[in-house]
mmCIF file of C-alpha atoms in Angstrom:
data_model
loop_
_atom_site.group_PDB
_atom_site.id
_atom_site.type_symbol
_atom_site.label_atom_id
_atom_site.label_comp_id
_atom_site.label_asym_id
_atom_site.label_seq_id
_atom_site.Cartn_x
_atom_site.Cartn_y
_atom_site.Cartn_z
ATOM 1 C CA UNK A 250 15.478 5.157 -17.389
ATOM 2 C CA UNK A 251 17.091 2.648 -15.034
ATOM 3 C CA UNK A 252 16.810 3.330 -11.274
ATOM 4 C CA UNK A 253 20.030 1.384 -10.648
ATOM 5 C CA UNK A 254 22.623 2.491 -13.248
ATOM 6 C CA UNK A 255 25.262 0.041 -12.018
ATOM 7 C CA UNK A 256 25.668 -3.077 -9.863
ATOM 8 C CA UNK A 257 28.028 -1.543 -7.299
ATOM 9 C CA UNK A 258 25.894 1.262 -5.763
ATOM 10 C CA UNK A 259 28.448 3.800 -7.001
ATOM 11 C CA UNK A 260 27.546 7.196 -5.552
ATOM 12 C CA UNK A 261 28.419 9.178 -8.698
ATOM 13 C CA UNK A 262 26.002 7.560 -11.200
ATOM 14 C CA UNK A 263 23.301 7.230 -8.531
ATOM 15 C CA UNK A 264 23.600 10.948 -7.748
ATOM 16 C CA UNK A 265 23.323 11.799 -11.434
ATOM 17 C CA UNK A 266 20.250 9.587 -11.748
ATOM 18 C CA UNK A 267 18.674 11.354 -8.801
ATOM 19 C CA UNK A 268 19.416 14.830 -10.144
ATOM 20 C CA UNK A 269 18.189 14.019 -13.661
ATOM 21 C CA UNK A 270 15.134 11.904 -12.876
ATOM 22 C CA UNK A 271 14.299 12.624 -9.232
ATOM 23 C CA UNK A 272 14.904 9.118 -7.878
ATOM 24 C CA UNK A 273 17.318 6.183 -7.732
ATOM 25 C CA UNK A 274 17.732 2.792 -6.067
ATOM 26 C CA UNK A 275 20.528 1.294 -3.967
ATOM 27 C CA UNK A 276 20.708 -2.478 -4.400
ATOM 28 C CA UNK A 277 22.760 -3.476 -1.350
ATOM 29 C CA UNK A 278 21.623 -1.296 1.529
ATOM 30 C CA UNK A 279 20.716 -3.847 4.226
ATOM 31 C CA UNK A 280 21.046 -7.522 5.076
ATOM 32 C CA UNK A 281 18.068 -9.862 5.380
ATOM 33 C CA UNK A 282 18.774 -10.210 9.097
ATOM 34 C CA UNK A 283 18.553 -6.445 9.549
ATOM 35 C CA UNK A 284 15.323 -6.217 7.549
ATOM 36 C CA UNK A 285 13.789 -9.096 9.519
ATOM 37 C CA UNK A 286 14.564 -7.338 12.818
ATOM 38 C CA UNK A 287 12.874 -4.187 11.553
ATOM 39 C CA UNK A 288 9.870 -6.147 10.286
ATOM 40 C CA UNK A 289 9.332 -7.990 13.578
ATOM 41 C CA UNK A 290 9.472 -4.789 15.644
ATOM 42 C CA UNK A 291 7.146 -3.019 13.198
ATOM 43 C CA UNK A 292 4.507 -5.738 13.431
ATOM 44 C CA UNK A 293 4.740 -5.703 17.247
ATOM 45 C CA UNK A 294 4.338 -1.924 17.451
ATOM 46 C CA UNK A 295 1.504 -1.964 14.900
ATOM 47 C CA UNK A 296 -0.403 -4.559 16.938
ATOM 48 C CA UNK A 297 0.130 -2.507 20.108
ATOM 49 C CA UNK A 298 -1.102 0.679 18.425
ATOM 50 C CA UNK A 299 -4.275 -0.940 17.074
ATOM 51 C CA UNK A 300 -4.885 -2.617 20.434
ATOM 52 C CA UNK A 301 -4.597 0.706 22.267
ATOM 53 C CA UNK A 302 -6.952 2.458 19.853
ATOM 54 C CA UNK A 303 -9.524 -0.317 20.104
ATOM 55 C CA UNK A 304 -9.438 -0.697 23.888
ATOM 56 C CA UNK A 305 -9.741 3.039 24.501
ATOM 57 C CA UNK A 306 -12.388 3.588 21.827
ATOM 58 C CA UNK A 307 -10.234 5.984 19.806
ATOM 59 C CA UNK A 308 -11.101 4.724 16.318
ATOM 60 C CA UNK A 309 -12.750 7.984 15.244
ATOM 61 C CA UNK A 310 -9.869 10.069 16.627
ATOM 62 C CA UNK A 311 -7.467 7.984 14.546
ATOM 63 C CA UNK A 312 -9.521 8.665 11.412
ATOM 64 C CA UNK A 313 -10.301 12.347 12.061
ATOM 65 C CA UNK A 314 -6.980 13.637 13.425
ATOM 66 C CA UNK A 315 -4.460 10.928 14.217
ATOM 67 C CA UNK A 316 -1.786 10.715 16.871
ATOM 68 C CA UNK A 317 1.850 11.780 16.981
ATOM 69 C CA UNK A 318 2.985 8.153 16.692
ATOM 70 C CA UNK A 319 0.112 6.635 14.691
ATOM 71 C CA UNK A 320 -1.855 8.223 11.847
ATOM 72 C CA UNK A 321 -4.293 7.240 9.109
ATOM 73 C CA UNK A 322 -3.093 8.423 5.687
ATOM 74 C CA UNK A 323 -5.995 6.929 3.709
ATOM 75 C CA UNK A 324 -8.172 3.838 3.915
ATOM 76 C CA UNK A 325 -6.068 0.922 5.237
ATOM 77 C CA UNK A 326 -2.883 2.990 5.028
ATOM 78 C CA UNK A 327 -1.141 3.974 8.267
ATOM 79 C CA UNK A 328 1.905 5.972 9.318
ATOM 80 C CA UNK A 329 3.579 4.490 12.400
ATOM 81 C CA UNK A 330 6.449 6.016 14.333
ATOM 82 C CA UNK A 331 8.920 3.627 15.993
ATOM 83 C CA UNK A 332 11.402 5.502 18.254
ATOM 84 C CA UNK A 333 13.725 2.474 18.485
ATOM 85 C CA UNK A 334 14.691 2.974 14.834
ATOM 86 C CA UNK A 335 16.640 6.081 15.876
ATOM 87 C CA UNK A 336 18.704 4.205 18.508
ATOM 88 C CA UNK A 337 22.108 2.534 18.306
ATOM 89 C CA UNK A 338 20.472 -0.901 18.132
ATOM 90 C CA UNK A 339 19.322 0.043 14.641
ATOM 91 C CA UNK A 340 22.456 2.017 13.732
ATOM 92 C CA UNK A 341 22.220 0.671 10.169
ATOM 93 C CA UNK A 342 19.153 2.932 9.821
ATOM 94 C CA UNK A 343 20.792 6.050 11.220
ATOM 95 C CA UNK A 344 24.451 6.813 11.912
ATOM 96 C CA UNK A 345 25.829 3.804 10.003
ATOM 97 C CA UNK A 346 23.303 3.719 7.155
ATOM 98 C CA UNK A 347 24.927 2.686 3.877
ATOM 99 C CA UNK A 348 22.959 5.327 1.980
ATOM 100 C CA UNK A 349 24.376 8.284 3.951
ATOM 101 C CA UNK A 350 27.228 8.999 1.484
ATOM 102 C CA UNK A 351 24.661 9.100 -1.318
ATOM 103 C CA UNK A 352 22.321 11.372 0.672
ATOM 104 C CA UNK A 353 25.217 13.752 1.380
ATOM 105 C CA UNK A 354 26.259 13.661 -2.267
ATOM 106 C CA UNK A 355 22.751 14.811 -3.213
ATOM 107 C CA UNK A 356 21.956 17.289 -0.415
ATOM 108 C CA UNK A 357 25.417 18.320 0.771
ATOM 109 C CA UNK A 358 27.272 17.370 3.924
ATOM 110 C CA UNK A 359 25.217 19.584 6.254
ATOM 111 C CA UNK A 360 22.062 17.459 6.635
ATOM 112 C CA UNK A 361 19.544 16.450 9.284
ATOM 113 C CA UNK A 362 16.859 13.802 9.724
ATOM 114 C CA UNK A 363 13.396 15.342 9.684
ATOM 115 C CA UNK A 364 11.443 12.200 10.438
ATOM 116 C CA UNK A 365 11.601 8.425 10.573
ATOM 117 C CA UNK A 366 8.533 6.221 10.384
ATOM 118 C CA UNK A 367 6.893 3.239 8.710
ATOM 119 C CA UNK A 368 4.191 3.541 6.062
ATOM 120 C CA UNK A 369 2.025 0.433 6.302
ATOM 121 C CA UNK A 370 -0.385 -0.490 3.530
ATOM 122 C CA UNK A 371 -2.861 -3.152 4.616
ATOM 123 C CA UNK A 372 -4.720 -5.527 2.269
ATOM 124 C CA UNK A 373 -7.389 -3.698 0.243
ATOM 125 C CA UNK A 374 -5.780 -0.294 0.760
ATOM 126 C CA UNK A 375 -6.719 2.282 -1.845
ATOM 127 C CA UNK A 376 -4.449 4.005 -4.343
ATOM 128 C CA UNK A 377 -3.369 7.459 -3.190
ATOM 129 C CA UNK A 378 -3.916 10.628 -5.231
ATOM 130 C CA UNK A 379 -0.867 11.941 -7.087
ATOM 131 C CA UNK A 380 1.108 14.334 -4.921
ATOM 132 C CA UNK A 381 4.509 15.797 -4.081
ATOM 133 C CA UNK A 382 5.749 15.782 -0.483
ATOM 134 C CA UNK A 383 6.913 19.399 -0.526
ATOM 135 C CA UNK A 384 6.981 22.411 -2.873
ATOM 136 C CA UNK A 385 9.815 24.030 -4.774
ATOM 137 C CA UNK A 386 11.670 26.710 -2.820
ATOM 138 C CA UNK A 387 11.744 28.982 -5.878
ATOM 139 C CA UNK A 388 9.223 29.489 -8.670
ATOM 140 C CA UNK A 389 11.745 31.314 -10.866
ATOM 141 C CA UNK A 390 14.520 28.751 -11.318
ATOM 142 C CA UNK A 391 15.077 25.082 -10.568
ATOM 143 C CA UNK A 392 17.149 24.634 -7.428
ATOM 144 C CA UNK A 393 19.149 21.586 -6.288
ATOM 145 C CA UNK A 394 17.368 19.139 -3.947
ATOM 146 C CA UNK A 395 16.763 20.420 -0.421
ATOM 147 C CA UNK A 396 14.918 17.370 0.936
ATOM 148 C CA UNK A 397 14.521 13.685 0.066
ATOM 149 C CA UNK A 398 13.007 10.441 1.287
ATOM 150 C CA UNK A 399 14.690 7.078 1.665
ATOM 151 C CA UNK A 400 12.217 4.193 1.366
ATOM 152 C CA UNK A 401 13.280 0.860 2.879
ATOM 153 C CA UNK A 402 10.836 -1.964 2.033
ATOM 154 C CA UNK A 403 10.425 -4.642 4.691
ATOM 155 C CA UNK A 404 8.811 -7.015 2.182
ATOM 156 C CA UNK A 405 9.471 -7.494 -1.528
ATOM 157 C CA UNK A 406 7.591 -4.840 -3.492
ATOM 158 C CA UNK A 407 5.851 -7.000 -6.071
ATOM 159 C CA UNK A 408 3.324 -5.165 -8.305
ATOM 160 C CA UNK A 409 0.235 -6.577 -6.551
ATOM 161 C CA UNK A 410 1.310 -5.390 -3.099
ATOM 162 C CA UNK A 411 1.119 -1.744 -4.120
ATOM 163 C CA UNK A 412 4.578 -0.231 -4.553
ATOM 164 C CA UNK A 413 5.011 3.522 -4.974
ATOM 165 C CA UNK A 414 4.492 4.872 -8.493
ATOM 166 C CA UNK A 415 6.729 7.747 -9.616
ATOM 167 C CA UNK A 416 6.834 10.132 -12.580
ATOM 168 C CA UNK A 417 10.535 10.597 -13.443
ATOM 169 C CA UNK A 418 11.653 14.208 -14.106
ATOM 170 C CA UNK A 419 8.495 15.627 -12.493
ATOM 171 C CA UNK A 420 10.688 17.053 -9.714
ATOM 172 C CA UNK A 421 12.019 19.626 -12.162
ATOM 173 C CA UNK A 422 10.501 23.101 -11.897
ATOM 174 C CA UNK A 423 7.298 23.530 -13.958
ATOM 175 C CA UNK A 424 7.456 19.865 -14.969
ATOM 176 C CA UNK A 425 4.959 18.411 -12.465
ATOM 177 C CA UNK A 426 1.777 18.394 -14.548
ATOM 178 C CA UNK A 427 3.046 17.318 -17.969
ATOM 179 C CA UNK A 428 6.585 15.884 -17.897
ATOM 180 C CA UNK A 429 5.939 13.806 -21.027
ATOM 181 C CA UNK A 430 7.070 10.509 -19.504
ATOM 182 C CA UNK A 431 5.153 7.469 -18.293
ATOM 183 C CA UNK A 432 4.875 6.682 -14.556
ATOM 184 C CA UNK A 433 6.885 3.753 -13.241
ATOM 185 C CA UNK A 434 7.148 1.632 -10.135
ATOM 186 C CA UNK A 435 10.409 0.401 -8.646
ATOM 187 C CA UNK A 436 9.759 -3.149 -7.480
ATOM 188 C CA UNK A 437 12.502 -3.136 -4.870
ATOM 189 C CA UNK A 438 13.397 -6.286 -2.952
ATOM 190 C CA UNK A 439 14.228 -6.482 0.746
ATOM 191 C CA UNK A 440 17.759 -5.212 1.298
ATOM 192 C CA UNK A 441 17.327 -2.473 -1.301
ATOM 193 C CA UNK A 442 16.228 1.137 -0.784
ATOM 194 C CA UNK A 443 14.715 3.860 -2.954
ATOM 195 C CA UNK A 444 15.684 7.528 -2.715
ATOM 196 C CA UNK A 445 13.423 10.198 -4.187
ATOM 197 C CA UNK A 446 13.198 13.967 -4.331
ATOM 198 C CA UNK A 447 10.603 15.635 -2.085
ATOM 199 C CA UNK A 448 9.232 17.411 -5.179
ATOM 200 C CA UNK A 449 8.652 14.376 -7.406
ATOM 201 C CA UNK A 450 5.116 13.378 -8.414
ATOM 202 C CA UNK A 451 4.247 10.032 -6.830
ATOM 203 C CA UNK A 452 1.532 7.925 -5.205
ATOM 204 C CA UNK A 453 1.227 4.689 -3.255
ATOM 205 C CA UNK A 454 -0.713 2.046 -5.189
ATOM 206 C CA UNK A 455 -3.420 -0.099 -3.605
ATOM 207 C CA UNK A 456 -2.514 -3.389 -1.936
ATOM 208 C CA UNK A 457 -4.239 -6.240 -3.794
ATOM 209 C CA UNK A 458 -2.655 -9.040 -1.737
ATOM 210 C CA UNK A 459 -3.535 -10.528 1.652
ATOM 211 C CA UNK A 460 -0.297 -9.441 3.350
ATOM 212 C CA UNK A 461 0.781 -6.159 4.950
ATOM 213 C CA UNK A 462 3.212 -3.885 3.097
ATOM 214 C CA UNK A 463 5.463 -2.002 5.566
ATOM 215 C CA UNK A 464 8.025 0.458 4.198
ATOM 216 C CA UNK A 465 10.348 2.394 6.496
ATOM 217 C CA UNK A 466 10.844 5.980 5.399
ATOM 218 C CA UNK A 467 13.554 8.379 6.506
ATOM 219 C CA UNK A 468 13.278 12.014 5.492
ATOM 220 C CA UNK A 469 16.544 13.947 5.165
ATOM 221 C CA UNK A 470 16.978 17.631 4.420
ATOM 222 C CA UNK A 471 19.495 20.422 4.416
ATOM 223 C CA UNK A 472 19.848 21.721 7.975
ATOM 224 C CA UNK A 473 18.332 25.064 7.014
ATOM 225 C CA UNK A 474 15.038 23.522 5.813
ATOM 226 C CA UNK A 475 11.894 23.237 7.961
ATOM 227 C CA UNK A 476 8.835 21.200 6.992
ATOM 228 C CA UNK A 477 6.047 22.426 9.239
ATOM 229 C CA UNK A 478 3.264 21.051 7.023
ATOM 230 C CA UNK A 479 4.128 17.344 7.172
ATOM 231 C CA UNK A 480 5.685 17.042 10.608
ATOM 232 C CA UNK A 481 4.041 19.628 12.845
ATOM 233 C CA UNK A 482 3.357 17.908 16.178
ATOM 234 C CA UNK A 483 0.647 20.442 17.038
ATOM 235 C CA UNK A 484 -1.724 18.871 14.524
ATOM 236 C CA UNK A 485 -1.894 15.543 16.339
ATOM 237 C CA UNK A 486 -2.902 14.147 19.702
ATOM 238 C CA UNK A 487 -0.788 11.982 21.978
ATOM 239 C CA UNK A 488 -1.761 8.309 21.857
ATOM 240 C CA UNK A 489 -2.513 7.372 25.504
ATOM 241 C CA UNK A 490 -0.775 4.393 27.045
ATOM 242 C CA UNK A 491 -2.741 1.461 28.370
ATOM 243 C CA UNK A 492 -2.642 1.206 32.150
#
């Protein structure tokens, strides 16, 4: 299996890869300048979020429940929402994203963005349990993809920094527990992006370096799909603003 079947980011072979294996990689999605702008804003917003939590004594709330814009996913692993990423200033992440034709080829033209955020793995983060992000919509027959994630690394995903590990073909119905293939990581570089099916078996590996590992994620779905489990705002508190 090769996550990038050709050098030109051709939609047709990438779509086939996604359908067959549950994931694929675009090699020329963003420029270094664009990635650097995203990285700088992410680090600023992360510092502000930690500063707010510390000053207001909300450390236990962050661990126990989390906030709508800032959540703990596991030890030293955080989910940060950055509203600016949905604005025209970052149009290369939304309306002008180079991966949109590929997303529409996979899901169909009638799509929506469910969520945009940054998953940040700090040094000494732990490896996640295996999981899928959402279930199959039918237990009788395998259906085409209804939802997917686009991962945009803001640093090079070398093995030690803890890239995401996937099990190809595990997105297929009844193939989650024993697909008969070995897990793999896609060590994407900045400027590249990874697309994967909501149903694929995957986990974030632990960060064994001394640098932060931020990855922007954008969740797309068919317009008819609702994901109440992952993105219900009722589960979380509002993070107060410092006065």
